[in-house]
mmCIF file of C-alpha atoms in Angstrom:
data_model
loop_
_atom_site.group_PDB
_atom_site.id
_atom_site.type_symbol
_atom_site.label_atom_id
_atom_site.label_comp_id
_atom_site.label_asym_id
_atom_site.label_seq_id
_atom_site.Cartn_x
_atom_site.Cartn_y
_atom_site.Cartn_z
ATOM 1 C CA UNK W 17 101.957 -39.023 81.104
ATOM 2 C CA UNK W 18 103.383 -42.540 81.222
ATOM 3 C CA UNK W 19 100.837 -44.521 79.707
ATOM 4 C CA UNK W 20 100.245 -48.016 80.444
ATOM 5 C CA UNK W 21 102.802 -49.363 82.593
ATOM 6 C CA UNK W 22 103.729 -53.061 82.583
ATOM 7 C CA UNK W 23 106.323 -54.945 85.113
ATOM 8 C CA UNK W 24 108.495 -57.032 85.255
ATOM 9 C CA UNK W 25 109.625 -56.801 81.595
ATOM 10 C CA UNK W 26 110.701 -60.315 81.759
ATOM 11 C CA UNK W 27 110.320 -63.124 84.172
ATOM 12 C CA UNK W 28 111.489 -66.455 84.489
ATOM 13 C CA UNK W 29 109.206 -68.948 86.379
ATOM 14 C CA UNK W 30 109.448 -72.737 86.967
ATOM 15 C CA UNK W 31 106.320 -74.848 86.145
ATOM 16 C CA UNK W 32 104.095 -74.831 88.929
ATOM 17 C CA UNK W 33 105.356 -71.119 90.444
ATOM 18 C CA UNK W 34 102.598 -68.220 90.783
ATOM 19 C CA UNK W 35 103.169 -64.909 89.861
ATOM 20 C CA UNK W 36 101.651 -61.723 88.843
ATOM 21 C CA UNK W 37 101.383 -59.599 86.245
ATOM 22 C CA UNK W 38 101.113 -55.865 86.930
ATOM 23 C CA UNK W 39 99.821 -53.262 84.559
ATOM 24 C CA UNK W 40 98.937 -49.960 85.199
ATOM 25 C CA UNK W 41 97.665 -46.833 83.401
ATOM 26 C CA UNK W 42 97.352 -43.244 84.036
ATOM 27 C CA UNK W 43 94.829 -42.480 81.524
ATOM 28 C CA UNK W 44 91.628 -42.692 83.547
ATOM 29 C CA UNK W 45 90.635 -45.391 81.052
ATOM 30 C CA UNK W 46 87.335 -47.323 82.057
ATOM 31 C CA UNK W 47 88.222 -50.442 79.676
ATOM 32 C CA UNK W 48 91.370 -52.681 80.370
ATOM 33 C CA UNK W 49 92.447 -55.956 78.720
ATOM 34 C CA UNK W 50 95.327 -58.828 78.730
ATOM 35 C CA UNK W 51 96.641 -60.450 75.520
ATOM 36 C CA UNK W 52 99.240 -62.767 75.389
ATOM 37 C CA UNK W 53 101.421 -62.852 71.762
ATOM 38 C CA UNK W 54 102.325 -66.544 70.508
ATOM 39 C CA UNK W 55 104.434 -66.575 66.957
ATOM 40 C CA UNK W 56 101.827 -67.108 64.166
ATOM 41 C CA UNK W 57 99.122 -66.499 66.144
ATOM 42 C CA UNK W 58 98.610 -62.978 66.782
ATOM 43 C CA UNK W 59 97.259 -61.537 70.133
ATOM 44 C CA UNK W 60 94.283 -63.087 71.817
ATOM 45 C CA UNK W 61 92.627 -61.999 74.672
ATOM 46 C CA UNK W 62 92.605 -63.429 78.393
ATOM 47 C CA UNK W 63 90.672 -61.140 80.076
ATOM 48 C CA UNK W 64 89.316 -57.649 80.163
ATOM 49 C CA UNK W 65 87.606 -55.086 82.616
ATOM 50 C CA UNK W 66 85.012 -52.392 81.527
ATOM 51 C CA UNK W 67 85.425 -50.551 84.784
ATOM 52 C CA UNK W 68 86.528 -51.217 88.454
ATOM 53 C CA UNK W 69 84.738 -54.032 90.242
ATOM 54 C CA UNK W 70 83.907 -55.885 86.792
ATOM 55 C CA UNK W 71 86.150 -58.653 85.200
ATOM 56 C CA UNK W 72 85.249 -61.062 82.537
ATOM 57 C CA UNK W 73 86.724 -63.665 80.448
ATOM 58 C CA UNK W 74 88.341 -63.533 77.073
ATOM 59 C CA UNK W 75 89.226 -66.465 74.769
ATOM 60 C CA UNK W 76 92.328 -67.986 76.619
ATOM 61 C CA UNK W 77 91.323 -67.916 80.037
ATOM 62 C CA UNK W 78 92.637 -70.683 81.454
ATOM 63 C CA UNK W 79 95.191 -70.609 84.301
ATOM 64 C CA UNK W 80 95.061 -66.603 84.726
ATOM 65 C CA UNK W 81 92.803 -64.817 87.216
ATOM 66 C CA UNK W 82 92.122 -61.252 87.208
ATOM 67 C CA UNK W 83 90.757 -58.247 89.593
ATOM 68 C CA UNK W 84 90.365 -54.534 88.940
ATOM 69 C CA UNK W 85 90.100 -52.631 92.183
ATOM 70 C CA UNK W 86 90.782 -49.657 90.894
ATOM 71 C CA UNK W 87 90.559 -48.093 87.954
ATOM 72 C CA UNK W 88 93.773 -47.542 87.467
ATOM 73 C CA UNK W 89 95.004 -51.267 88.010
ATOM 74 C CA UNK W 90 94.990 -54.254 86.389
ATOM 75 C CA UNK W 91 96.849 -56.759 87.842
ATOM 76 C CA UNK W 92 97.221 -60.720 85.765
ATOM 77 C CA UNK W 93 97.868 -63.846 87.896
ATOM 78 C CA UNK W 94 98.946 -66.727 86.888
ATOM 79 C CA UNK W 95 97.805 -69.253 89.478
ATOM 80 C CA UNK W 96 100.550 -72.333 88.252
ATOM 81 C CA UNK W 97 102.712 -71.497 85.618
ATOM 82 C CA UNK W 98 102.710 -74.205 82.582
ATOM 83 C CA UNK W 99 105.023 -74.295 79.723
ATOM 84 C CA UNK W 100 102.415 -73.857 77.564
ATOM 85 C CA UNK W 101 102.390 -70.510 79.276
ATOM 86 C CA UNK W 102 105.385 -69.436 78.064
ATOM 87 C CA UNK W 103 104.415 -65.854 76.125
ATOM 88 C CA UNK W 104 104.625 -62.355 75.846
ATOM 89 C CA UNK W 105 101.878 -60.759 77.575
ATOM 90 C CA UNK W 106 100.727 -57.236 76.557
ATOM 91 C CA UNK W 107 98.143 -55.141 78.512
ATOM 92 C CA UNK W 108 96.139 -52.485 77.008
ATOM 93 C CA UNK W 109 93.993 -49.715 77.878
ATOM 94 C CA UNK W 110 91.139 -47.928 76.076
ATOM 95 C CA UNK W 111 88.271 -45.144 76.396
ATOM 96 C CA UNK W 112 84.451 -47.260 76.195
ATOM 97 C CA UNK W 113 84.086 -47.619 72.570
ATOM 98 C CA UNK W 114 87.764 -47.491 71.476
ATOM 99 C CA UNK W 115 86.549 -43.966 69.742
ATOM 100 C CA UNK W 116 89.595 -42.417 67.396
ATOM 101 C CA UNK W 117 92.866 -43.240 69.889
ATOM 102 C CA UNK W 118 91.793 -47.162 69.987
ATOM 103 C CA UNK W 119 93.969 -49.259 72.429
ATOM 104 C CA UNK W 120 97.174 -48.326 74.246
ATOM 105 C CA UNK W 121 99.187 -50.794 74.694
ATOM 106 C CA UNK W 122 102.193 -51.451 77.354
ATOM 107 C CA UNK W 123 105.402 -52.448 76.544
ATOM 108 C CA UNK W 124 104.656 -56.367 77.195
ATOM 109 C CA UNK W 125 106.206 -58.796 79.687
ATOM 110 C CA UNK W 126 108.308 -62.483 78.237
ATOM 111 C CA UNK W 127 107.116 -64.919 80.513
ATOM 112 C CA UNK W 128 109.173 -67.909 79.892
ATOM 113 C CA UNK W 129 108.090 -71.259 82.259
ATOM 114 C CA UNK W 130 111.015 -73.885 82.116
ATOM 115 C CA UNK X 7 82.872 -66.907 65.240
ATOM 116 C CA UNK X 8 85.124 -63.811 64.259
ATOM 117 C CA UNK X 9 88.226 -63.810 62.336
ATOM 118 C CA UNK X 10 90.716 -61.925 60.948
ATOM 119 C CA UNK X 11 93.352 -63.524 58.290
ATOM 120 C CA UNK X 12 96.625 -61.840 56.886
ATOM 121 C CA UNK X 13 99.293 -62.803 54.238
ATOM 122 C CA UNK X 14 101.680 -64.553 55.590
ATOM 123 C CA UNK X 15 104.842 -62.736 55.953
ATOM 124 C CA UNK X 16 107.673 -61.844 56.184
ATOM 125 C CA UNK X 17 107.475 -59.569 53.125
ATOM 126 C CA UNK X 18 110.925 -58.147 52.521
ATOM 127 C CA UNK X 19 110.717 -54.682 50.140
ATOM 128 C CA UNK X 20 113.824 -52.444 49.009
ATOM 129 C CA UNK X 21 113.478 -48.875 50.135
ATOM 130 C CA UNK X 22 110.777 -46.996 48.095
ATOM 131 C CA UNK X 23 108.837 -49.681 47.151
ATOM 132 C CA UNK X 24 105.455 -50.328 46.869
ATOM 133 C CA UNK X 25 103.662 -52.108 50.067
ATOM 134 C CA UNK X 26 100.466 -54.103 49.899
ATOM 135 C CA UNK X 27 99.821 -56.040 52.737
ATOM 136 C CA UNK X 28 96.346 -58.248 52.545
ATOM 137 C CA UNK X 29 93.901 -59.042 55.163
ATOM 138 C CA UNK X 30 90.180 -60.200 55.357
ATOM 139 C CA UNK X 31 87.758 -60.630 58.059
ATOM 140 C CA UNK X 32 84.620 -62.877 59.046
ATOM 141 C CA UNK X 33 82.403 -61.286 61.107
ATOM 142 C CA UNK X 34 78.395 -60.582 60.811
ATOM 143 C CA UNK X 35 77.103 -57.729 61.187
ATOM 144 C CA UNK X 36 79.246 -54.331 61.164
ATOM 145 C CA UNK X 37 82.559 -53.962 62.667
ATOM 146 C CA UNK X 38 85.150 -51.791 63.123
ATOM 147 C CA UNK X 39 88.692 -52.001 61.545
ATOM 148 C CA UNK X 40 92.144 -51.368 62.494
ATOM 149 C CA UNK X 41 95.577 -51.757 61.504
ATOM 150 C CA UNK X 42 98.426 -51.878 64.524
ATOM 151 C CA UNK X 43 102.054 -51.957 64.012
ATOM 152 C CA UNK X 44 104.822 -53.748 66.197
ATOM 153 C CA UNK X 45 107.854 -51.789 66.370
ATOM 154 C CA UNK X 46 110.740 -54.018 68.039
ATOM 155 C CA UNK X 47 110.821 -54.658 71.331
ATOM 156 C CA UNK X 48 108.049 -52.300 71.786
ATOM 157 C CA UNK X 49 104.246 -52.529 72.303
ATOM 158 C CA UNK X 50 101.183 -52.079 69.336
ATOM 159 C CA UNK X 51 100.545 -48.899 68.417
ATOM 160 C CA UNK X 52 97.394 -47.667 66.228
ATOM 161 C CA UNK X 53 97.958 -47.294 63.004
ATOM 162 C CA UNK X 54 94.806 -46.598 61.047
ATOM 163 C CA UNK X 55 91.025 -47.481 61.386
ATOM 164 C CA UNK X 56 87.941 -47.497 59.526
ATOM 165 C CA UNK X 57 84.687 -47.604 61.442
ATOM 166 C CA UNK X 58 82.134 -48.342 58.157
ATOM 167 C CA UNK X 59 82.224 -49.761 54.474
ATOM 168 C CA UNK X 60 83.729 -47.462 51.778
ATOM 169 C CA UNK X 61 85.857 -45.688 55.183
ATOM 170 C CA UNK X 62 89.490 -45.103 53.648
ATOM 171 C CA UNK X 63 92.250 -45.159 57.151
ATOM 172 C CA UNK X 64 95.278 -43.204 56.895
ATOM 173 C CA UNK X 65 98.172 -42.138 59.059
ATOM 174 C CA UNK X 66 101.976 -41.887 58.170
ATOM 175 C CA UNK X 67 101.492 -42.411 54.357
ATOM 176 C CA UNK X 68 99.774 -45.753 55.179
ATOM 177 C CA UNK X 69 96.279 -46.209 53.546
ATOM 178 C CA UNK X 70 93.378 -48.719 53.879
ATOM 179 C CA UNK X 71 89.751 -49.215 52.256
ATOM 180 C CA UNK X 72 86.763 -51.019 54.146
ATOM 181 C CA UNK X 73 85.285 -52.696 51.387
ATOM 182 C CA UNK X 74 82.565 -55.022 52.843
ATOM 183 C CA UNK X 75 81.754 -56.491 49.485
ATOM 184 C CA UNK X 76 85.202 -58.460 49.716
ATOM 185 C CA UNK X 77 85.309 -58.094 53.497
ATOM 186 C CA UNK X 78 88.789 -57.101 53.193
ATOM 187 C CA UNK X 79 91.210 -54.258 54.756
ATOM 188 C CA UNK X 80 94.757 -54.289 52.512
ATOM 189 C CA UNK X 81 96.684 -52.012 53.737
ATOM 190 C CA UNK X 82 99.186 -50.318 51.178
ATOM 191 C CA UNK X 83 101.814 -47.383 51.479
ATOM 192 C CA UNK X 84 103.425 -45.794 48.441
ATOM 193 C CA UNK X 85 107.095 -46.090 49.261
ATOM 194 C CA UNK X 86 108.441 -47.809 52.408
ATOM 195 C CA UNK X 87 110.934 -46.656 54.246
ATOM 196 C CA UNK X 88 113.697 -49.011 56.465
ATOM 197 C CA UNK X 89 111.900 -47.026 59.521
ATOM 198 C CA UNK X 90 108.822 -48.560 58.605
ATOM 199 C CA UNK X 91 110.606 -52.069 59.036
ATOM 200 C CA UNK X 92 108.133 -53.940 61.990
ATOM 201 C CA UNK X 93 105.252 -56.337 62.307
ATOM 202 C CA UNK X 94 101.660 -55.509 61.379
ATOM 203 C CA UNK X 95 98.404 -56.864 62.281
ATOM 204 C CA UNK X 96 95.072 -56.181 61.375
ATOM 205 C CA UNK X 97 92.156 -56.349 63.549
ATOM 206 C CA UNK X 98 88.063 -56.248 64.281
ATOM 207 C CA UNK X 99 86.076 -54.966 67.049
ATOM 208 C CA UNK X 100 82.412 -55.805 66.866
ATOM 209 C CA UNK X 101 81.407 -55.625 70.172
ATOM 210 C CA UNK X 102 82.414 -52.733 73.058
ATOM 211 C CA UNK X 103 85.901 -52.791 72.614
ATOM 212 C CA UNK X 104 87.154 -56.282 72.535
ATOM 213 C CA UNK X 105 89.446 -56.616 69.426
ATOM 214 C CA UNK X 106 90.203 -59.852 67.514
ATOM 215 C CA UNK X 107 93.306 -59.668 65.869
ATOM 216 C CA UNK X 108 95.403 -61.670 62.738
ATOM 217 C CA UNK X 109 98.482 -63.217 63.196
ATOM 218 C CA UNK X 110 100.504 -60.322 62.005
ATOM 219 C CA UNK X 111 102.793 -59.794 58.976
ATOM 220 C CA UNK X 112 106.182 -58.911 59.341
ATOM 221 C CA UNK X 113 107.586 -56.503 56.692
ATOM 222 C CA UNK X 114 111.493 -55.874 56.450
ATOM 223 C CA UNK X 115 112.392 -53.049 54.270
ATOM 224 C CA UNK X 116 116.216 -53.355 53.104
ATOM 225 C CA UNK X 117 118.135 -50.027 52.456
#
């Protein structure tokens, strides 16, 4: 059982590059989610999926684009990397309602944009 | 709109000491609390939760109280250990199973 699965660990990008961010879990979870981690500022969310087919924004959306096709997917994009995207980005995975396990998180990917 | 807030850290302890580490939420209505820890390197793991006022969390000799009167979550372990050495954040979900988190406290335990 591997969990949620996140690559590249870390990625170099110059400003203006695309890339994406893959995460996948083998948990049959319906709920999946992106955070990025900034010092001091905890984690806040990007976006998140309650199921395949259905996407919606979180509080830092800006810049990233997401699709679930499958459940087991959830891939990040970042359409032109900015400095100010420079991060670790953590994906997590969850039953509906979080119930006693709560989130399980991947390992994370640094994203650094020079 | 929701909020979490922690002390801010790092809080260094010697080996066996005492561990409070504070955090208080905004939020209206009812939500559910959590505390996740950091280990290095590694992703958050769940650490304890409390799903209603007066719920006490506890896992690994770690402890916290929901006490909505002072909408606050400390969480507090008798005796640290260097193993328990990582950063901590506490967190609220409200609604489905979004989670808004604090900035996180690091705790280094010296030997």
């Amino acid at each position: 059982n591997a969990g949620v699965t996140q690559t590249p660990k870390f990625q170099v990008l110059k400003t203006g590059q695309s890339m994406t961010l893959q995460c996948a879990q083998d948990m049959n979870h319906e709920y999946m989610s992106w955070y990025r981690q900034d010092p001091g500022m905890g984690l806040r969310l990007i976006h998140y999926s309650v199921g395949a087919g259905i996407t919606d924004q979180g509080e830092v959306p800006n810049g990233y684009n997401v699709s679930r096709s499958t459940t087991e997917d959830f891939p990040l994009r970042l359409l032109s990397a900015a400095p100010s995207q420079t991060s670790v980005y953590f994906c997590a995975s969850s039953y509906e309602g979080l119930n006693n396990y709560g989130y399980t998180f991947g390992s994370g990917t640094r994203l650094t944009v020079v | 709109g929701d909020s979490v807030t922690q002390m801010e850290g790092p809080v260094t302890l010697s080996e066996e000491a005492f561990l409070t580490i504070n955090c208080t939420y905004t939020a209206t209505g009812y939500p559910s609390l959590f505390w996740y820890v950091q280990y290095p390197g590694e992703g958050l793991q769940l650490l304890l939760k409390a799903t209603k006022a007066d719920d006490k969390g506890s896992n690994k000799g770690f402890e916290a109280t929901y006490r909505k009167e002072t909408t606050s979550f400390h969480l507090e372990k008798g005796s640290v250990q260097v193993s328990d050495s990582a950063v901590y954040f506490c967190a609220l979900s409200k609604y489905g199973n979004k989670l808004v988190f604090g900035a996180g406290t690091i705790l280094r335990v010296k030997s």
